Short mmCIF file of C-alpha atoms in Angstrom, two decimals:
data_model
loop_
_atom_site.label_atom_id
_atom_site.label_comp_id
_atom_site.label_asym_id
_atom_site.label_seq_id
_atom_site.Cartn_x
_atom_site.Cartn_y
_atom_site.Cartn_z
CA MET A 1 0.92 10.47 19.69
CA ILE A 2 1.71 7.10 18.11
CA LYS A 3 3.70 7.23 14.90
CA THR A 4 3.47 4.24 12.58
CA TYR A 5 6.10 3.13 10.11
CA LEU A 6 6.03 2.38 6.41
CA ARG A 7 8.33 3.40 3.60
CA LEU A 8 6.35 5.50 1.14
CA ILE A 9 8.22 5.29 -2.15
CA GLY A 10 6.16 7.47 -4.47
CA VAL A 11 2.98 9.48 -4.84
CA MET A 12 1.18 9.82 -8.18
CA VAL A 13 -0.74 13.09 -8.59
CA VAL A 14 -2.21 14.39 -11.85
CA GLY A 15 0.08 12.20 -13.92
CA ALA A 16 3.26 13.38 -12.20
CA VAL A 17 5.50 11.55 -9.77
CA PHE A 18 6.24 13.28 -6.46
CA LEU A 19 8.85 11.60 -4.32
CA SER A 20 8.37 11.62 -0.58
CA CYS A 21 10.09 9.83 2.28
CA ARG A 22 12.61 7.50 0.67
CA THR A 23 12.20 7.18 -3.06
CA PRO A 24 12.97 4.46 -5.62
CA PRO A 25 15.68 4.62 -8.27
CA PRO A 26 14.61 5.66 -11.77
CA GLN A 27 13.67 2.51 -13.67
CA ALA A 28 12.85 1.70 -17.27
CA VAL A 29 9.19 1.22 -16.47
CA GLU A 30 8.91 4.69 -14.93
CA THR A 31 11.32 7.01 -16.66
CA SER A 32 13.64 7.28 -19.60
CA SER A 33 16.30 9.16 -17.64
CA PRO A 34 19.64 7.51 -16.82
CA VAL A 35 19.78 4.96 -14.03
CA ARG A 36 22.70 4.76 -11.66
CA PHE A 37 23.38 1.07 -11.28
CA GLU A 38 23.46 0.73 -7.53
CA GLU A 39 23.28 4.55 -7.17
CA VAL A 40 20.30 6.90 -6.62
CA GLN A 41 19.42 9.69 -4.15
CA ALA A 42 18.65 9.66 -0.43
CA VAL A 43 20.09 10.56 2.94
CA THR A 44 19.87 8.54 6.13
CA ALA A 45 21.90 8.07 9.30
CA LEU A 46 23.45 4.83 10.47
CA PRO A 47 22.45 3.73 13.97
CA THR A 48 24.83 2.00 16.31
CA PHE A 49 24.48 -1.63 17.23
CA THR A 50 26.16 -4.42 19.15
CA ALA A 51 27.07 -7.50 17.13
CA ALA A 52 25.67 -10.79 18.40
CA PRO A 53 27.99 -13.71 19.22
CA ALA A 54 28.32 -16.55 16.75
CA ARG A 55 25.55 -19.15 16.81
CA THR A 56 25.78 -22.86 16.29
CA GLU A 57 22.18 -23.22 15.16
CA GLN A 58 20.93 -21.48 12.01
CA PRO A 59 17.31 -20.51 11.31
CA ASP A 60 15.13 -23.19 9.69
CA PHE A 61 15.62 -22.51 5.98
CA ARG A 62 13.56 -25.40 4.64
CA PRO A 63 12.57 -25.05 0.99
CA SER A 64 9.07 -24.19 -0.10
CA ILE A 65 6.61 -26.80 -1.41
CA PRO A 66 3.68 -26.16 -3.77
CA ALA A 67 0.94 -24.24 -1.97
CA PRO A 68 -2.59 -25.66 -1.63
CA GLN A 69 -5.59 -23.93 -3.17
CA ALA A 70 -6.70 -20.86 -1.24
CA SER A 71 -9.82 -21.47 0.80
CA GLU A 72 -11.42 -20.13 3.92
CA GLU A 73 -10.33 -23.20 5.88
CA ALA A 74 -6.77 -22.96 4.56
CA LEU A 75 -6.49 -19.29 5.49
CA VAL A 76 -7.85 -19.89 8.99
CA ALA A 77 -5.43 -22.78 9.45
CA LEU A 78 -2.54 -20.67 8.15
CA TYR A 79 -3.25 -17.85 10.59
CA GLU A 80 -3.54 -20.21 13.53
CA LYS A 81 -0.24 -21.82 12.51
CA VAL A 82 1.88 -18.68 12.16
CA HIS A 83 0.39 -15.67 13.97
CA GLN A 84 2.19 -16.46 17.24
CA GLY A 85 5.49 -15.97 15.43
CA VAL A 86 4.59 -12.40 14.40
CA VAL A 87 5.42 -9.59 16.82
CA SER A 88 4.85 -5.87 17.11
CA ILE A 89 7.85 -3.63 17.68
CA ARG A 90 7.34 -0.35 19.51
CA VAL A 91 10.09 2.25 19.28
CA LEU A 92 10.30 4.39 22.40
CA THR A 93 11.33 8.05 22.06
CA GLU A 94 11.22 11.18 24.20
CA THR A 95 8.31 12.56 22.16
CA GLY A 96 6.21 9.43 21.71
CA SER A 97 6.54 6.08 20.05
CA GLY A 98 6.45 4.34 16.67
CA LEU A 99 5.06 0.94 15.81
CA GLY A 100 6.20 -1.67 13.30
CA SER A 101 6.13 -5.43 12.85
CA GLY A 102 8.57 -8.32 12.88
CA PHE A 103 8.74 -12.10 13.11
CA VAL A 104 10.68 -14.68 15.10
CA ILE A 105 13.18 -16.81 13.18
CA ASP A 106 14.75 -19.01 15.87
CA LYS A 107 14.58 -20.13 19.49
CA ASP A 108 17.48 -17.82 20.40
CA GLY A 109 15.11 -14.85 20.35
CA HIS A 110 16.13 -13.32 17.03
CA VAL A 111 13.45 -11.22 15.34
CA VAL A 112 13.62 -9.94 11.74
CA THR A 113 12.21 -6.51 10.91
CA ASN A 114 12.90 -3.54 8.64
CA TYR A 115 15.86 -1.29 9.36
CA HIS A 116 13.64 1.77 8.92
CA VAL A 117 11.47 0.55 11.82
CA VAL A 118 14.37 0.63 14.31
CA GLU A 119 16.51 3.30 12.65
CA ASN A 120 18.45 5.36 15.23
CA HIS A 121 16.52 3.86 18.14
CA SER A 122 17.91 1.67 20.91
CA GLN A 123 14.84 1.49 23.19
CA LEU A 124 12.54 -1.17 21.75
CA GLU A 125 9.54 -2.99 23.16
CA VAL A 126 8.59 -6.28 21.49
CA ALA A 127 5.06 -7.58 22.03
CA PHE A 128 4.13 -11.19 21.27
CA ALA A 129 0.71 -12.48 20.20
CA SER A 130 0.17 -13.87 23.71
CA GLY A 131 0.47 -10.38 25.18
CA TYR A 132 3.93 -11.00 26.62
CA LYS A 133 6.30 -8.04 26.22
CA ALA A 134 10.09 -7.85 26.33
CA ARG A 135 12.82 -5.32 25.67
CA GLY A 136 14.60 -5.72 22.35
CA GLU A 137 18.18 -4.95 21.30
CA VAL A 138 19.20 -4.21 17.71
CA ILE A 139 22.18 -6.48 16.97
CA GLY A 140 22.53 -6.13 13.20
CA ILE A 141 21.43 -3.78 10.45
CA ASP A 142 21.59 -3.70 6.66
CA LEU A 143 20.75 -0.43 4.94
CA ASP A 144 20.95 -2.00 1.47
CA SER A 145 18.09 -4.44 2.02
CA ASP A 146 16.35 -2.44 4.78
CA LEU A 147 16.65 -5.40 7.15
CA ALA A 148 17.49 -5.50 10.85
CA VAL A 149 17.74 -8.18 13.51
CA VAL A 150 16.45 -7.54 17.03
CA ARG A 151 17.28 -9.90 19.89
CA VAL A 152 14.82 -10.37 22.76
CA GLU A 153 15.13 -12.21 26.05
CA ALA A 154 11.91 -14.21 26.25
CA PRO A 155 10.81 -17.59 27.62
CA GLU A 156 11.08 -20.39 25.08
CA GLU A 157 7.31 -20.89 25.05
CA GLN A 158 6.91 -17.35 23.68
CA LEU A 159 9.23 -17.99 20.72
CA HIS A 160 7.49 -19.48 17.69
CA PRO A 161 9.94 -19.32 14.76
CA LEU A 162 8.46 -19.02 11.29
CA VAL A 163 9.78 -21.21 8.49
CA LEU A 164 11.50 -19.46 5.59
CA GLY A 165 10.37 -20.54 2.12
CA ASP A 166 12.01 -20.12 -1.28
CA SER A 167 11.12 -16.89 -3.09
CA ASP A 168 12.72 -18.16 -6.31
CA ARG A 169 9.72 -20.49 -6.63
CA LEU A 170 7.16 -17.71 -6.48
CA LYS A 171 4.97 -17.10 -9.52
CA VAL A 172 3.02 -14.01 -10.47
CA GLY A 173 -0.61 -14.67 -9.55
CA GLN A 174 0.26 -16.85 -6.56
CA THR A 175 -1.75 -16.14 -3.40
CA VAL A 176 0.17 -14.54 -0.53
CA VAL A 177 -0.75 -13.37 2.95
CA ALA A 178 0.58 -10.43 4.99
CA ILE A 179 0.42 -10.41 8.79
CA GLY A 180 1.37 -7.38 10.85
CA ASN A 181 0.18 -4.41 12.85
CA PRO A 182 -1.28 -1.78 10.49
CA PHE A 183 -2.26 1.40 12.36
CA GLY A 184 -1.52 -0.45 15.61
CA LEU A 185 -4.09 -3.20 14.95
CA GLU A 186 -1.98 -6.12 16.11
CA GLY A 187 -2.14 -9.47 14.34
CA THR A 188 -3.96 -8.20 11.26
CA MET A 189 -4.04 -10.56 8.28
CA THR A 190 -4.59 -9.50 4.65
CA VAL A 191 -4.63 -11.58 1.47
CA GLY A 192 -3.55 -10.82 -2.08
CA ILE A 193 -1.42 -12.12 -4.91
CA VAL A 194 2.12 -11.77 -6.17
CA SER A 195 1.80 -8.88 -8.63
CA GLY A 196 5.39 -8.80 -9.85
CA LEU A 197 8.85 -10.23 -9.21
CA GLY A 198 12.41 -8.97 -9.46
CA ARG A 199 11.59 -5.31 -8.81
CA THR A 200 14.28 -2.89 -7.65
CA LEU A 201 14.01 -0.09 -5.10
CA GLN A 202 16.35 2.53 -3.78
CA SER A 203 18.29 1.37 -0.74
CA MET A 204 19.21 3.44 2.32
CA HIS A 205 22.96 2.93 1.78
CA LEU A 206 24.56 6.21 0.71
CA THR A 207 27.20 6.59 -1.96
CA ARG A 208 30.16 8.95 -1.65
CA ASP A 209 28.55 11.47 -4.00
CA GLY A 210 25.33 11.70 -1.99
CA GLY A 211 23.30 9.16 -3.95
CA SER A 212 22.39 5.68 -2.77
CA PHE A 213 22.71 2.12 -3.93
CA THR A 214 19.94 -0.12 -5.24
CA THR A 215 18.33 -3.17 -3.71
CA GLY A 216 16.95 -5.91 -5.96
CA ASP A 217 14.80 -9.04 -5.96
CA ILE A 218 11.81 -7.17 -4.54
CA ILE A 219 8.35 -8.77 -4.59
CA GLN A 220 5.38 -6.64 -5.61
CA THR A 221 2.03 -7.58 -4.08
CA ASP A 222 -1.52 -6.24 -3.85
CA ALA A 223 -2.02 -7.69 -0.34
CA ALA A 224 -3.02 -4.70 1.79
CA ILE A 225 0.06 -3.18 3.46
CA ASN A 226 -0.28 -0.04 5.57
CA PRO A 227 1.74 1.89 8.18
CA GLY A 228 2.64 -0.55 10.95
CA ASN A 229 3.00 -3.51 8.55
CA SER A 230 6.68 -2.70 8.00
CA GLY A 231 8.91 -5.65 8.90
CA GLY A 232 6.11 -8.19 9.05
CA PRO A 233 6.09 -11.42 7.01
CA LEU A 234 4.62 -12.03 3.58
CA LEU A 235 3.69 -15.72 3.49
CA ASN A 236 2.65 -18.37 1.00
CA LEU A 237 -0.32 -20.62 1.70
CA ASN A 238 1.92 -23.16 3.44
CA GLY A 239 2.69 -20.56 6.10
CA GLU A 240 6.27 -20.11 4.89
CA VAL A 241 7.81 -16.64 4.82
CA VAL A 242 8.48 -15.54 1.24
CA GLY A 243 9.14 -11.85 1.92
CA VAL A 244 9.41 -9.04 4.46
CA ASN A 245 6.85 -6.27 3.93
CA GLN A 246 8.66 -2.99 3.35
CA ALA A 247 7.05 -0.24 1.29
CA ILE A 248 4.06 0.98 -0.71
CA ARG A 249 3.39 3.28 -3.64
CA THR A 250 0.24 5.31 -3.08
CA ASN A 251 -1.64 8.55 -3.63
CA SER A 252 -4.01 7.94 -0.70
CA PHE A 253 -3.60 9.33 2.82
CA THR A 254 -5.53 9.29 6.08
CA SER A 255 -6.82 12.50 7.67
CA GLU A 256 -3.63 12.44 9.79
CA GLY A 257 -1.48 12.36 6.66
CA GLU A 258 -0.47 8.69 6.86
CA PRO A 259 -0.15 6.78 3.56
CA THR A 260 -2.71 4.06 2.87
CA ASN A 261 -2.63 1.01 0.65
CA SER A 262 -3.40 1.42 -3.04
CA GLY A 263 -2.70 -2.15 -4.13
CA VAL A 264 1.00 -1.63 -4.90
CA GLY A 265 3.12 -2.97 -2.06
CA PHE A 266 6.68 -4.25 -1.91
CA ALA A 267 8.43 -6.93 0.13
CA ILE A 268 12.08 -7.94 0.42
CA SER A 269 12.40 -11.47 -0.94
CA VAL A 270 13.10 -14.19 1.60
CA ASN A 271 16.10 -15.37 -0.40
CA ILE A 272 17.71 -12.00 0.35
CA VAL A 273 16.81 -12.62 4.01
CA ARG A 274 18.50 -16.03 3.79
CA ARG A 275 21.76 -14.41 2.69
CA VAL A 276 21.71 -11.33 4.88
CA VAL A 277 20.24 -12.32 8.26
CA PRO A 278 22.76 -15.02 9.31
CA SER A 279 25.55 -12.48 8.76
CA LEU A 280 23.65 -9.83 10.74
CA ILE A 281 23.32 -12.25 13.64
CA VAL A 282 27.00 -13.17 13.66
CA ASN A 283 28.72 -10.01 12.41
CA GLY A 284 26.15 -7.25 12.75
CA ARG A 285 26.45 -6.37 9.04
CA TYR A 286 26.43 -7.81 5.52
CA GLU A 287 28.67 -6.86 2.58
CA TYR A 288 27.15 -6.52 -0.89
CA PRO A 289 28.85 -7.14 -4.26
CA TYR A 290 29.67 -4.11 -6.37
CA LEU A 291 30.08 -3.61 -10.12
CA GLY A 292 30.85 0.10 -10.38
CA ILE A 293 28.82 1.29 -13.36
CA ILE A 294 26.14 3.87 -14.10
CA SER A 295 23.67 2.62 -16.65
CA ASP A 296 20.66 3.57 -18.74
CA ASP A 297 18.06 0.88 -18.30
CA GLY A 298 15.37 2.90 -20.05
CA LEU A 299 16.26 1.88 -23.59
CA THR A 300 13.57 2.85 -26.07
CA LEU A 301 13.50 2.30 -29.81
CA GLN A 302 14.52 5.95 -30.21
CA LYS A 303 17.56 5.49 -27.96
CA GLN A 304 18.42 2.25 -29.71
CA GLU A 305 18.54 4.08 -33.03
CA ILE A 306 20.53 7.02 -31.65
CA LEU A 307 23.09 4.71 -30.00
CA GLY A 308 23.26 2.36 -32.97
CA LEU A 309 22.47 -0.67 -30.85
CA PRO A 310 21.22 -3.97 -32.34
CA GLN A 311 18.45 -4.28 -29.69
CA ALA A 312 16.49 -2.25 -27.16
CA THR A 313 16.96 -4.69 -24.28
CA GLY A 314 19.92 -4.99 -21.94
CA VAL A 315 21.81 -2.61 -19.65
CA TYR A 316 23.60 0.20 -21.50
CA VAL A 317 26.73 1.50 -19.73
CA LEU A 318 26.78 5.29 -19.44
CA GLU A 319 29.66 5.62 -16.98
CA VAL A 320 32.29 3.40 -15.38
CA THR A 321 33.49 4.24 -11.87
CA PRO A 322 37.23 5.03 -11.94
CA GLY A 323 39.23 2.26 -10.31
CA GLY A 324 36.13 0.12 -9.81
CA PRO A 325 35.57 -3.53 -10.76
CA ALA A 326 33.98 -2.68 -14.12
CA GLU A 327 36.90 -0.50 -15.20
CA LYS A 328 39.38 -3.21 -14.20
CA ALA A 329 37.37 -5.72 -16.25
CA GLY A 330 37.57 -3.49 -19.33
CA LEU A 331 33.93 -2.38 -19.52
CA GLN A 332 33.52 0.69 -21.71
CA ALA A 333 31.20 3.64 -21.13
CA GLY A 334 29.61 5.88 -23.73
CA SER A 335 31.91 8.71 -24.89
CA LEU A 336 30.48 10.01 -28.18
CA ALA A 337 28.03 12.91 -28.21
CA THR A 338 24.54 12.33 -29.62
CA ASN A 339 21.58 14.61 -30.32
CA MET A 340 20.00 13.53 -27.03
CA PRO A 341 21.40 15.45 -24.03
CA GLY A 342 23.13 13.23 -21.49
CA LEU A 343 23.16 10.19 -23.78
CA LEU A 344 26.64 9.25 -25.03
CA ALA A 345 27.15 6.59 -27.68
CA GLY A 346 29.87 3.96 -27.84
CA GLY A 347 29.21 2.25 -24.51
CA ASP A 348 28.86 -1.47 -23.86
CA LEU A 349 25.43 -3.11 -23.79
CA ILE A 350 25.26 -5.87 -21.15
CA THR A 351 23.00 -8.66 -22.39
CA ALA A 352 23.83 -11.53 -20.01
CA VAL A 353 25.58 -12.33 -16.74
CA ASP A 354 26.95 -15.86 -16.28
CA ASP A 355 24.80 -16.88 -19.28
CA HIS A 356 21.64 -15.57 -17.57
CA PRO A 357 19.86 -13.19 -19.97
CA VAL A 358 19.77 -9.53 -18.93
CA HIS A 359 16.77 -7.78 -20.44
CA THR A 360 16.58 -5.01 -17.82
CA PHE A 361 18.56 -3.53 -14.98
CA ASN A 362 16.37 -5.53 -12.59
CA ASP A 363 17.71 -8.78 -14.08
CA LEU A 364 21.32 -7.75 -13.54
CA ILE A 365 21.08 -6.35 -10.03
CA SER A 366 18.82 -9.15 -8.74
CA TYR A 367 21.18 -11.87 -10.00
CA VAL A 368 24.30 -10.25 -8.59
CA ILE A 369 22.74 -9.54 -5.19
CA LYS A 370 21.13 -12.97 -4.79
CA GLU A 371 23.86 -15.18 -6.19
CA LYS A 372 27.19 -13.45 -5.65
CA SER A 373 29.45 -12.00 -2.94
CA PRO A 374 32.41 -9.59 -2.99
CA GLY A 375 35.42 -11.36 -4.50
CA ASP A 376 33.33 -13.61 -6.75
CA THR A 377 33.85 -13.49 -10.50
CA VAL A 378 31.06 -13.08 -13.04
CA THR A 379 31.13 -13.30 -16.81
CA LEU A 380 29.38 -10.45 -18.59
CA THR A 381 28.19 -10.82 -22.16
CA VAL A 382 28.36 -7.41 -23.83
CA ILE A 383 27.75 -6.00 -27.29
CA ARG A 384 30.43 -3.50 -28.34
CA GLY A 385 30.55 -1.98 -31.80
CA GLY A 386 28.25 -4.69 -33.14
CA GLU A 387 30.40 -7.52 -31.76
CA GLN A 388 29.63 -9.79 -28.82
CA LEU A 389 32.32 -10.06 -26.13
CA GLN A 390 32.77 -12.01 -22.91
CA LEU A 391 34.30 -10.04 -20.04
CA SER A 392 35.39 -11.51 -16.70
CA LEU A 393 34.66 -9.18 -13.76
CA THR A 394 35.70 -9.67 -10.14
CA LEU A 395 33.11 -8.10 -7.88
CA GLY A 396 34.14 -5.60 -5.22
CA LYS A 397 32.18 -4.61 -2.13
CA ARG A 398 29.94 -1.60 -1.97
CA PRO A 399 31.98 1.32 -0.66
CA GLU A 400 30.98 3.34 2.36
CA PRO A 401 30.16 7.03 1.81
#
């Protein structure tokens, strides 16, 4: 039996949230419970891989240009331009096989896909739009972003690299296109819009206490994404990749129990791909910056009053990891009991990072992940006891479990 891949991140039933497969971190828009900055729950195993040798040529990272108006002719032209660069990835196992998507990024045979498509599997079959098939080897993985790079040996005429755009230029309402292999239907194209930007999801990277870190800069889209679309490209109307399709939130299932699209899909932004993939090709891995705090991003007016804060926006620090970057920078966690269980007063409220306003946890994590690396220094603007302070923090790297 063929098993298709897609990360299901939540199921809504009778007003309640039931978490299945790999689930997202608690966020202000979904819950008022504390958020672990970079830390939520999940368990997953790390597959082995062989690092690729250094390359002299990097993928074509040309910037995006304004997209033309969507039209039938434009969509037909887009598909004809890019579909040969989209591949299907079949995972071979003793009990059957699984199917996901991917896309070519260079003439060296490097294919980008989701980590969860190739997780713990070394036998891969990559099928091109022409029908040509080749064995694939996983050469780099990143559990934080759910990205992987597969290398295939294929004739040059089979390799049609897609151009990477600039996800920082995306706007909510902009038309986007997903191409992949939902339910094994190879080369399927769907159209939608950008529904939201700067979302966060739970990553597959475990923490030492059994939780997991957070990935940021996620694109939300209503373009139809279903099992088998995982790892395929999300494109603008110029045919430039702006994201990698990753997950859906749904309460709909097929008769076989597979999740189906409900109009809430998520894609890893291409600017995360720009940072991560070159390192995966050369080193087999990518190191993420680390702050070392646990925060409450679900500030309500009630919590603002209980904590005595001047505003209900920002990232409130509940805990500081001992010995971590935040502690070394002098960040303070809540320590005074309140009438709300689990909510301690007296902690810092982060309102900006490097002069970029921080209204939510999404703002903080997306900026740090996109713009910074371990060893870089950031300036945090915090409110402490009614006063505004500037704290210099040197970022660490996310620890292994």
